[in-house]
Tab-separated table of N, CA and C in Angstrom:
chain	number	residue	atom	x	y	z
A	1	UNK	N	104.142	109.248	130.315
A	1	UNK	CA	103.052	109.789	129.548
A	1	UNK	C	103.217	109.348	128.107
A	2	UNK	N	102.056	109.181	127.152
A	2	UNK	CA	102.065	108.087	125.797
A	2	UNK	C	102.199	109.646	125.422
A	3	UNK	N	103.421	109.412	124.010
A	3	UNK	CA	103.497	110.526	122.969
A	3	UNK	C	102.485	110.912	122.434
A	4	UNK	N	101.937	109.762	121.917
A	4	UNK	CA	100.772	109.681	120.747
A	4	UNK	C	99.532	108.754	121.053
A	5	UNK	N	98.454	109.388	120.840
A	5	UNK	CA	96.996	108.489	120.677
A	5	UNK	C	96.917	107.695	119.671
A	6	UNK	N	97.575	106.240	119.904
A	6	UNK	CA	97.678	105.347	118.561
A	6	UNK	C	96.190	105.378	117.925
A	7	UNK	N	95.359	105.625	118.631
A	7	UNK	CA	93.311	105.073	117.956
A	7	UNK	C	94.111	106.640	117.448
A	8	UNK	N	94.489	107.467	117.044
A	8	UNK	CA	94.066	108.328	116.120
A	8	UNK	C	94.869	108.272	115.099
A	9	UNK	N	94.776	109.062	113.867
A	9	UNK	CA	95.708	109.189	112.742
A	9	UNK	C	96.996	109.951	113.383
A	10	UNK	N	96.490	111.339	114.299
A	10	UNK	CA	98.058	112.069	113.988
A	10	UNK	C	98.271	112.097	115.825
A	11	UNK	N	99.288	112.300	115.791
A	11	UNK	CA	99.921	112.143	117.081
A	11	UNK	C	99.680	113.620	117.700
A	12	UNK	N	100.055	113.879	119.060
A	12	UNK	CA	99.834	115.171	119.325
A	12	UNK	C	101.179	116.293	119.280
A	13	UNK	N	100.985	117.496	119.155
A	13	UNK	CA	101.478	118.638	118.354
A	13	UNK	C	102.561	118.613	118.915
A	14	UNK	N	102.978	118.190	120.544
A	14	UNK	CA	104.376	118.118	120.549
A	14	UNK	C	105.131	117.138	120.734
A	15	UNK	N	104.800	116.592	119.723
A	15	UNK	CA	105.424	115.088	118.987
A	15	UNK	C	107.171	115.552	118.822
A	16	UNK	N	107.546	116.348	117.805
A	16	UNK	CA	108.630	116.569	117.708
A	16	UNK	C	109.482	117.494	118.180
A	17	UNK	N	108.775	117.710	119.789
A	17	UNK	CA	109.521	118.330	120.572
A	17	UNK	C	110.155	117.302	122.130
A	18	UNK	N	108.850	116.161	121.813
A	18	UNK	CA	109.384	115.101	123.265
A	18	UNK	C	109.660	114.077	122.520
A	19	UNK	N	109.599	113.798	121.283
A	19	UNK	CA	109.771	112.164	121.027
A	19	UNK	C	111.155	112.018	120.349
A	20	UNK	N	112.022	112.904	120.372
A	20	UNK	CA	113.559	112.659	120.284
A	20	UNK	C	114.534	111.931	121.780
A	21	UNK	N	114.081	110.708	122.515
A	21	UNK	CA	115.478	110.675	123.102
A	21	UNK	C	116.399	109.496	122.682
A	22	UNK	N	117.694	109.702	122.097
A	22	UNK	CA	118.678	108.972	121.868
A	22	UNK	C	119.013	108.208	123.357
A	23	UNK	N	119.687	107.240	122.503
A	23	UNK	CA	120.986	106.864	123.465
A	23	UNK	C	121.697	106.148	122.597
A	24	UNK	N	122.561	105.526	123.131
A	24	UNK	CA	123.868	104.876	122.734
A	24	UNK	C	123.635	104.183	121.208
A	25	UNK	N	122.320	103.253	121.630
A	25	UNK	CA	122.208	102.057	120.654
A	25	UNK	C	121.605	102.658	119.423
A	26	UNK	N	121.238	104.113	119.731
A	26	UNK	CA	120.353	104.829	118.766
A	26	UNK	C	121.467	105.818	117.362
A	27	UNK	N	122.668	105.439	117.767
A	27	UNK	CA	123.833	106.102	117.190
A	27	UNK	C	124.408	105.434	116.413
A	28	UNK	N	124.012	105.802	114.879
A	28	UNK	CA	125.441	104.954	114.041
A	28	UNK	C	126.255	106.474	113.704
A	29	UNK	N	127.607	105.811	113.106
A	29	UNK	CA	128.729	106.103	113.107
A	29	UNK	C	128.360	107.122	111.827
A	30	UNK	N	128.185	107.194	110.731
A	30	UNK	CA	127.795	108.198	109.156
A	30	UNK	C	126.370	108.450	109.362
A	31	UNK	N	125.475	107.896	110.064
A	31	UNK	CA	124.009	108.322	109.586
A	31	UNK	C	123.534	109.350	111.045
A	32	UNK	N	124.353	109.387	112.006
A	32	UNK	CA	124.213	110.362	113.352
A	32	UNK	C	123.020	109.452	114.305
A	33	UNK	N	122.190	109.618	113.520
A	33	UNK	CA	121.406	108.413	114.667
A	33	UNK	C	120.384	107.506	113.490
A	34	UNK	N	120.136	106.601	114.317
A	34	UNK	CA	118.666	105.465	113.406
A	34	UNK	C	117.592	105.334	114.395
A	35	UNK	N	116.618	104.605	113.747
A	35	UNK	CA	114.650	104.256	114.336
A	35	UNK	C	115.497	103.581	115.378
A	36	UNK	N	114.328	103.558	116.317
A	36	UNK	CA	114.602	102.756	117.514
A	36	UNK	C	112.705	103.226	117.950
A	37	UNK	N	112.527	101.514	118.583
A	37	UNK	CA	111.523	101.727	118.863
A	37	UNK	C	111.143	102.377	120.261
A	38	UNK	N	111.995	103.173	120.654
A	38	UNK	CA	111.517	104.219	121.676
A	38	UNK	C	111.011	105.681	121.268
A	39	UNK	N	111.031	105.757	119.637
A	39	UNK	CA	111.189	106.808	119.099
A	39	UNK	C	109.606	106.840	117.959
A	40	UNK	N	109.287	105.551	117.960
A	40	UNK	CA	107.891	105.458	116.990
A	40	UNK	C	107.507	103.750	117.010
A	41	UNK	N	106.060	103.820	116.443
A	41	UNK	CA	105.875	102.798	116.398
A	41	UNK	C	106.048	101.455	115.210
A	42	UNK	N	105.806	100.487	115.486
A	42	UNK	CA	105.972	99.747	114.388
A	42	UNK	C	107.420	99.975	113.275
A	43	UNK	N	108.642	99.341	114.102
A	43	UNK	CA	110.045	99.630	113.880
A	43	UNK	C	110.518	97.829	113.613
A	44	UNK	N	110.628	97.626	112.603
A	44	UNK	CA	111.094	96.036	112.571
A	44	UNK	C	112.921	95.698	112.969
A	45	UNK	N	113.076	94.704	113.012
A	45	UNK	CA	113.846	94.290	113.527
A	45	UNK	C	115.351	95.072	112.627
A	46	UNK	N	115.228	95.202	111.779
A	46	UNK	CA	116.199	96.123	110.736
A	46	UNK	C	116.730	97.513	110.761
A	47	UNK	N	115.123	97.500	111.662
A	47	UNK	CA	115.450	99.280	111.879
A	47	UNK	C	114.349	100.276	111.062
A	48	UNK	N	113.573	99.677	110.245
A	48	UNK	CA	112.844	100.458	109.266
A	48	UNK	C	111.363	100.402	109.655
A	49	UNK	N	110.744	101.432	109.667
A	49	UNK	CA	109.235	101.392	109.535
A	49	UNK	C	108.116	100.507	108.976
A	50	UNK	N	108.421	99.336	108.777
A	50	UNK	CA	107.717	98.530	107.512
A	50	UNK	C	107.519	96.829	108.423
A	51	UNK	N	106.901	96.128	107.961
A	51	UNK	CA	106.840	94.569	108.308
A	51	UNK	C	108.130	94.051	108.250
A	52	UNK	N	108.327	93.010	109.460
A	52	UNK	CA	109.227	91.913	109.514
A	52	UNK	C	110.062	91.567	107.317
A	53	UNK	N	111.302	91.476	107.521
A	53	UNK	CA	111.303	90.885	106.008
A	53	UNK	C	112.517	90.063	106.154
A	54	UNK	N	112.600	89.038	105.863
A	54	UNK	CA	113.747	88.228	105.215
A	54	UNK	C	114.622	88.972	104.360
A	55	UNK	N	116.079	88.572	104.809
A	55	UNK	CA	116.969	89.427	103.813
A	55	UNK	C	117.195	88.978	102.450
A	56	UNK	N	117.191	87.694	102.643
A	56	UNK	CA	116.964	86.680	101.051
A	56	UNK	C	115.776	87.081	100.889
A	57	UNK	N	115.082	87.780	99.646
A	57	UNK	CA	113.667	87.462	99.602
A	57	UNK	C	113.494	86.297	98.344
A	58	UNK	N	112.132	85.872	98.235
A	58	UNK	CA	112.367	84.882	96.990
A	58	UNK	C	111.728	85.110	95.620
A	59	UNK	N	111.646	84.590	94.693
A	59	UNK	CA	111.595	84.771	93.433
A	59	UNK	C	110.570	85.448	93.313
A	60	UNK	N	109.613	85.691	93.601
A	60	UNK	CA	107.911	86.203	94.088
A	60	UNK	C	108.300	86.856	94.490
A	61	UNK	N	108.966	87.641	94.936
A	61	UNK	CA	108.326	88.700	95.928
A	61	UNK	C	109.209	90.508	94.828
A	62	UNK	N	108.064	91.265	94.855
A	62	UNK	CA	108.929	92.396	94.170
A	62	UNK	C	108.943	93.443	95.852
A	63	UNK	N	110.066	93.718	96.214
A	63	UNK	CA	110.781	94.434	97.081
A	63	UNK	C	111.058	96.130	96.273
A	64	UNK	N	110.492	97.019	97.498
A	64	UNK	CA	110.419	98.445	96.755
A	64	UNK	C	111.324	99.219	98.065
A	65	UNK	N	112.078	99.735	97.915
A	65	UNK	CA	112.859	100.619	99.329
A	65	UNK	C	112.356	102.068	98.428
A	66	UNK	N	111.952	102.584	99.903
A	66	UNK	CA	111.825	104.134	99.711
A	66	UNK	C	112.822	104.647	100.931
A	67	UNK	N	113.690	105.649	100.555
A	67	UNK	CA	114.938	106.378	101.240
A	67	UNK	C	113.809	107.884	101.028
A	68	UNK	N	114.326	108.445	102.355
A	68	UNK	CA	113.869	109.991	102.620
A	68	UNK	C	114.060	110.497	104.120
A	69	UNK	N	113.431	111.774	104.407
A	69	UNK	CA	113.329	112.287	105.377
A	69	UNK	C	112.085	112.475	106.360
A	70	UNK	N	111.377	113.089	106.806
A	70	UNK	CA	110.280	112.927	107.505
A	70	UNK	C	109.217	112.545	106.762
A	71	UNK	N	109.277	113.222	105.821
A	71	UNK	CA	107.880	113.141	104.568
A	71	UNK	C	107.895	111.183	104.212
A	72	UNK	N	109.076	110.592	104.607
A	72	UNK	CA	108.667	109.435	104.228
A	72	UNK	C	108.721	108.225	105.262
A	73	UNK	N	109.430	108.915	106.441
A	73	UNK	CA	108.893	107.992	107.613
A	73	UNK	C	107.243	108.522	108.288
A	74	UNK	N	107.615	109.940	108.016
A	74	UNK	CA	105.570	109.866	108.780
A	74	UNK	C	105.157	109.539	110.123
A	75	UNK	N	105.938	110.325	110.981
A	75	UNK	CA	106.128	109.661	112.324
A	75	UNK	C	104.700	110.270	113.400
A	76	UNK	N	104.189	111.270	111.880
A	76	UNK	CA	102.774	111.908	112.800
A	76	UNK	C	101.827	110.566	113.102
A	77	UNK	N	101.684	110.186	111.891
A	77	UNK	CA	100.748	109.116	111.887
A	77	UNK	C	100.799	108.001	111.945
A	78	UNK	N	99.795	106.979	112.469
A	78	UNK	CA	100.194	105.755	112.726
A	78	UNK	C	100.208	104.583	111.855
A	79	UNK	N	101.006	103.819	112.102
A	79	UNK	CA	101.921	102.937	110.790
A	79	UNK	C	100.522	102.007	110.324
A	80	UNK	N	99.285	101.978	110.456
A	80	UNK	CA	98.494	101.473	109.872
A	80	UNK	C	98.043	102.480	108.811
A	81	UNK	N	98.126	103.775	109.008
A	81	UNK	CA	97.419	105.045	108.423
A	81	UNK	C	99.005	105.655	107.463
A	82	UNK	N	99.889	104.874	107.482
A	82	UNK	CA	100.971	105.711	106.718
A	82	UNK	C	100.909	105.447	105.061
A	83	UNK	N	101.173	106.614	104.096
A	83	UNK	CA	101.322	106.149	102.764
A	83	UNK	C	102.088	104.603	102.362
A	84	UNK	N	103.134	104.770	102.951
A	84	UNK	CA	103.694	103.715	102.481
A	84	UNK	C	103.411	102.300	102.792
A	85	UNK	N	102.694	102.204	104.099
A	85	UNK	CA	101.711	101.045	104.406
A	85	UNK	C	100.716	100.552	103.533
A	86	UNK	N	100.003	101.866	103.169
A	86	UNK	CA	98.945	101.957	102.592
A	86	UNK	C	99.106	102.158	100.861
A	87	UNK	N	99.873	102.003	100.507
A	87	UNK	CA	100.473	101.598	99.106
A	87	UNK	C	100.673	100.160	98.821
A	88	UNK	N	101.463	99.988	99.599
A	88	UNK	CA	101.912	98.567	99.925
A	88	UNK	C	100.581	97.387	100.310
A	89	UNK	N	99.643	97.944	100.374
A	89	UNK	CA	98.383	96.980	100.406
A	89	UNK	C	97.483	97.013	98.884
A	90	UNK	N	97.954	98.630	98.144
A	90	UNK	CA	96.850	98.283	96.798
A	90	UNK	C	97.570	98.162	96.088
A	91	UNK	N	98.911	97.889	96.096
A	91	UNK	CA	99.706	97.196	95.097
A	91	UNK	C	99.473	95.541	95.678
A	92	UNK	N	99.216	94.778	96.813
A	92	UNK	CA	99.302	93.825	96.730
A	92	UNK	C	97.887	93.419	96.488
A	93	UNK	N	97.144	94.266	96.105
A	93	UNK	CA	95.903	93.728	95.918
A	93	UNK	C	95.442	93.655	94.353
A	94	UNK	N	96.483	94.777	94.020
A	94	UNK	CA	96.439	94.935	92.302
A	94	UNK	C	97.393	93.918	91.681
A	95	UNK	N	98.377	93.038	92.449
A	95	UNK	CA	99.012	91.848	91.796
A	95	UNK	C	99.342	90.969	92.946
A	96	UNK	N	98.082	90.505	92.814
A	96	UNK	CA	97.958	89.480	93.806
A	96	UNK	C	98.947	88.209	94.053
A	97	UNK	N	99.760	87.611	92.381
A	97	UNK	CA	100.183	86.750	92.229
A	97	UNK	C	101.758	87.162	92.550
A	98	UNK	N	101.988	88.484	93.244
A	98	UNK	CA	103.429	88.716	93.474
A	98	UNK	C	102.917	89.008	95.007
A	99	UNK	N	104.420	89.097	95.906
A	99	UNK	CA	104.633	89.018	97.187
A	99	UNK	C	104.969	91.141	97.174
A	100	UNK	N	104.314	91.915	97.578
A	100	UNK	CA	104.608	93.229	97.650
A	100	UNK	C	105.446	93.742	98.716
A	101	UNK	N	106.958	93.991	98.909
A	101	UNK	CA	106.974	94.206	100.095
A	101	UNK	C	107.698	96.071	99.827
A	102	UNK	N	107.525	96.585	101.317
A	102	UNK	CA	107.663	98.134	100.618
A	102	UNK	C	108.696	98.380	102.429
A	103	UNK	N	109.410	98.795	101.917
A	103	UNK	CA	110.546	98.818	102.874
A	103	UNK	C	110.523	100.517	103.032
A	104	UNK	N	110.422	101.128	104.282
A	104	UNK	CA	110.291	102.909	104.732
A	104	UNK	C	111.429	102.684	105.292
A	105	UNK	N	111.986	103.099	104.702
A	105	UNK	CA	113.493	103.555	105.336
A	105	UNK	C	113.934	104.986	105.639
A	106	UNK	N	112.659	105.728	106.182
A	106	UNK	CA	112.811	107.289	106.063
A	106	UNK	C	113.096	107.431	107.504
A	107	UNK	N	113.658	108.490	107.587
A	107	UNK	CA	114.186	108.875	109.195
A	107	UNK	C	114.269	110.953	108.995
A	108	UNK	N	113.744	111.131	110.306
A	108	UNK	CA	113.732	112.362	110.377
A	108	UNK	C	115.156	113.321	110.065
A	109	UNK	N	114.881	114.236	109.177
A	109	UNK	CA	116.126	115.079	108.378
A	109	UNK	C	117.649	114.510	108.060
A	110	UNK	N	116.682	113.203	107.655
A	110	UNK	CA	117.669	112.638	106.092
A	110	UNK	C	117.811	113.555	105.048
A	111	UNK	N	119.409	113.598	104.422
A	111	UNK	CA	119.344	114.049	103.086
A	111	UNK	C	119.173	112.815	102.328
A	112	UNK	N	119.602	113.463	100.752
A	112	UNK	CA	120.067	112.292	100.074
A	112	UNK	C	121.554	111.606	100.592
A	113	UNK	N	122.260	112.544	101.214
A	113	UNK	CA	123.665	111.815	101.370
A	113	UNK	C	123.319	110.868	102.787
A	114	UNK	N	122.925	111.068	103.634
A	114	UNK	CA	122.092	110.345	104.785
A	114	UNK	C	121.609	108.958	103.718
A	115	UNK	N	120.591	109.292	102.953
A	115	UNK	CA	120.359	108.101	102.124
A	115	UNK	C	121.071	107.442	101.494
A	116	UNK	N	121.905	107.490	100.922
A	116	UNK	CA	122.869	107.274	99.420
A	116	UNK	C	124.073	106.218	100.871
A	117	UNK	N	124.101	106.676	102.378
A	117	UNK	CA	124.716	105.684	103.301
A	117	UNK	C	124.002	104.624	103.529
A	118	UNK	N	122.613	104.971	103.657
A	118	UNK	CA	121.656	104.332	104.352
A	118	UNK	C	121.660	102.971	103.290
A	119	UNK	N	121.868	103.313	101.927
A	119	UNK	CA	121.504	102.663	100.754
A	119	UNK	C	122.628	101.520	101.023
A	120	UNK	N	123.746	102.109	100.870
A	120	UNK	CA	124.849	101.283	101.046
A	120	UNK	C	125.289	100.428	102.180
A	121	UNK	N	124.722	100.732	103.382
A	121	UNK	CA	125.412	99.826	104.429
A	121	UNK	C	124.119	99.296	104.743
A	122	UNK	N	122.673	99.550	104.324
A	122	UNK	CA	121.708	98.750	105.272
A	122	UNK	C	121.093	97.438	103.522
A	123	UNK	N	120.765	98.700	102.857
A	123	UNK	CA	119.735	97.826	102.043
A	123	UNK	C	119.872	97.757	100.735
A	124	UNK	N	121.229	97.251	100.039
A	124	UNK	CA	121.296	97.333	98.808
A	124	UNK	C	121.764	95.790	98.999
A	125	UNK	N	122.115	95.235	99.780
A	125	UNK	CA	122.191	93.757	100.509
A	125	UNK	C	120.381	92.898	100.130
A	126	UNK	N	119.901	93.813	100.908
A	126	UNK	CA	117.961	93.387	100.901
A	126	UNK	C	117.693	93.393	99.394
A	127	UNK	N	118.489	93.693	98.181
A	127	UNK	CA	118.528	93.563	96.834
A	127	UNK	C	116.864	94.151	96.161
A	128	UNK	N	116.483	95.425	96.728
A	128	UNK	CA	115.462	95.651	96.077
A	128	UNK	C	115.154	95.908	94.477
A	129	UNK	N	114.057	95.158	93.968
A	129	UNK	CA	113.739	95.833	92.803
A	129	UNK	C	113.413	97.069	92.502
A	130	UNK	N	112.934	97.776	93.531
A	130	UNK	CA	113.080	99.684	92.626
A	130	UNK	C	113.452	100.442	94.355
A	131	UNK	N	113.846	101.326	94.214
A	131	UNK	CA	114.400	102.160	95.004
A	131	UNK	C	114.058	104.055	94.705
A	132	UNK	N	113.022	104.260	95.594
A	132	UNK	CA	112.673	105.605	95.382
A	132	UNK	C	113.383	106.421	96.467
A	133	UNK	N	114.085	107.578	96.320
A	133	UNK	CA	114.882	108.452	96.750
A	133	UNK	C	113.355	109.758	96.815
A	134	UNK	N	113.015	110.326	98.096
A	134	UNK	CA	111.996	111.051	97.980
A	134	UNK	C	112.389	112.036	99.216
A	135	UNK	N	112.995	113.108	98.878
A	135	UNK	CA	113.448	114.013	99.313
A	135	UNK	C	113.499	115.543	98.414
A	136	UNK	N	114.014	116.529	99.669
A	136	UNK	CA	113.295	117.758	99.518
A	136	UNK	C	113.744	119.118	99.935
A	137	UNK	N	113.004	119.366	101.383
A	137	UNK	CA	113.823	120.568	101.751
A	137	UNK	C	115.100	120.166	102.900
A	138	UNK	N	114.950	118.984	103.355
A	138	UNK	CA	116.209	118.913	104.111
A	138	UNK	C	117.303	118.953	103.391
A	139	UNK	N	117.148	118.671	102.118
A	139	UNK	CA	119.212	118.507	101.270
A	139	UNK	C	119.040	120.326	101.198
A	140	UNK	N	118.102	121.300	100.672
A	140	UNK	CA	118.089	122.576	100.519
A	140	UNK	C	118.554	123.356	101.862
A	141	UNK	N	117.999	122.962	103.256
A	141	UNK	CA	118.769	123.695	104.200
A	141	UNK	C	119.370	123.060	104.925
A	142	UNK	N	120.146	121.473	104.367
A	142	UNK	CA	121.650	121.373	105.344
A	142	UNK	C	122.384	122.103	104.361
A	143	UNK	N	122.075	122.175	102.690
A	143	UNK	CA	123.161	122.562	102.027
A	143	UNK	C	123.266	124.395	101.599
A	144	UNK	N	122.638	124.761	102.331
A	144	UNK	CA	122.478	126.590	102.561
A	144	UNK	C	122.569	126.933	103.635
A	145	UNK	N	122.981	128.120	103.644
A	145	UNK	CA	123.507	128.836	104.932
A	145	UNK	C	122.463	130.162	105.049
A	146	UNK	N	121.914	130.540	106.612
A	146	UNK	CA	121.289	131.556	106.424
A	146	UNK	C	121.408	133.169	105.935
């Protein structure tokens, strides 16, 4: 049975009750698990929510990584309809003469320390020019107790 009605924006309500199954390949060692495309759509070869990218990029191109938690992978909606897709097109339309690329590196209940790994072993290599950290209540209740 399909999780989600890709022709729509949001997926259906029990999205984040069936669309968790791991396995093996879905497990790193500090981050507990990563994307895998059994888990959402439009997952590039890296692992991130975003278009195919070269790890060299070239002189042209301004490279943006956004690190977060659900709020920035967006796994309701579909990767044509996501902010960060959809950023990533009126910035390349507002500087046409640069290459825009916008790297979602968000994964469901990331902290910052989830990120601040993510930063270090996946994409500080991919040498982005700006790096937005966009997080929230997940660092507030891994780091509180009820």
């Amino acid at each position: 049975r399909s999780l989600c009605d890709w022709s729509s924006d949001v997926c259906s309500s029990d999205l984040e009750q069936t669309s968790y199954r791991y396995t093996i390949d879905d497990i790193h060692p500090f981050l507990q698990s990563k994307l895998s495309k059994t888990q959402i759509d439009h997952i590039n070869s890296m692992g991130f929510r975003s278009e195919e990218i070269k790890s060299k990029k070239n002189k042209n191109t301004f490279r943006i990584a956004v690190l977060g938690g659900s709020t920035v992978l967006n796994r309701e909606v579909r990767y044509e309809s996501n902010a960060l897709f959809l950023l990533e097109k009126r910035l390349q339309e507002k500087y046409p003469d640069k290459k825009i690329e916008i790297i979602n590196a968000g994964k469901d209940w990331y902290t910052t320390e989830h990120s601040l790994i993510q930063y270090l072993f996946f994409l500080q290599d991919l040498d982005p020019d700006m790096v937005i950290m966009w997080h929230g209540i997940n660092d507030l209740y891994a780091s509180c107790t009820p």
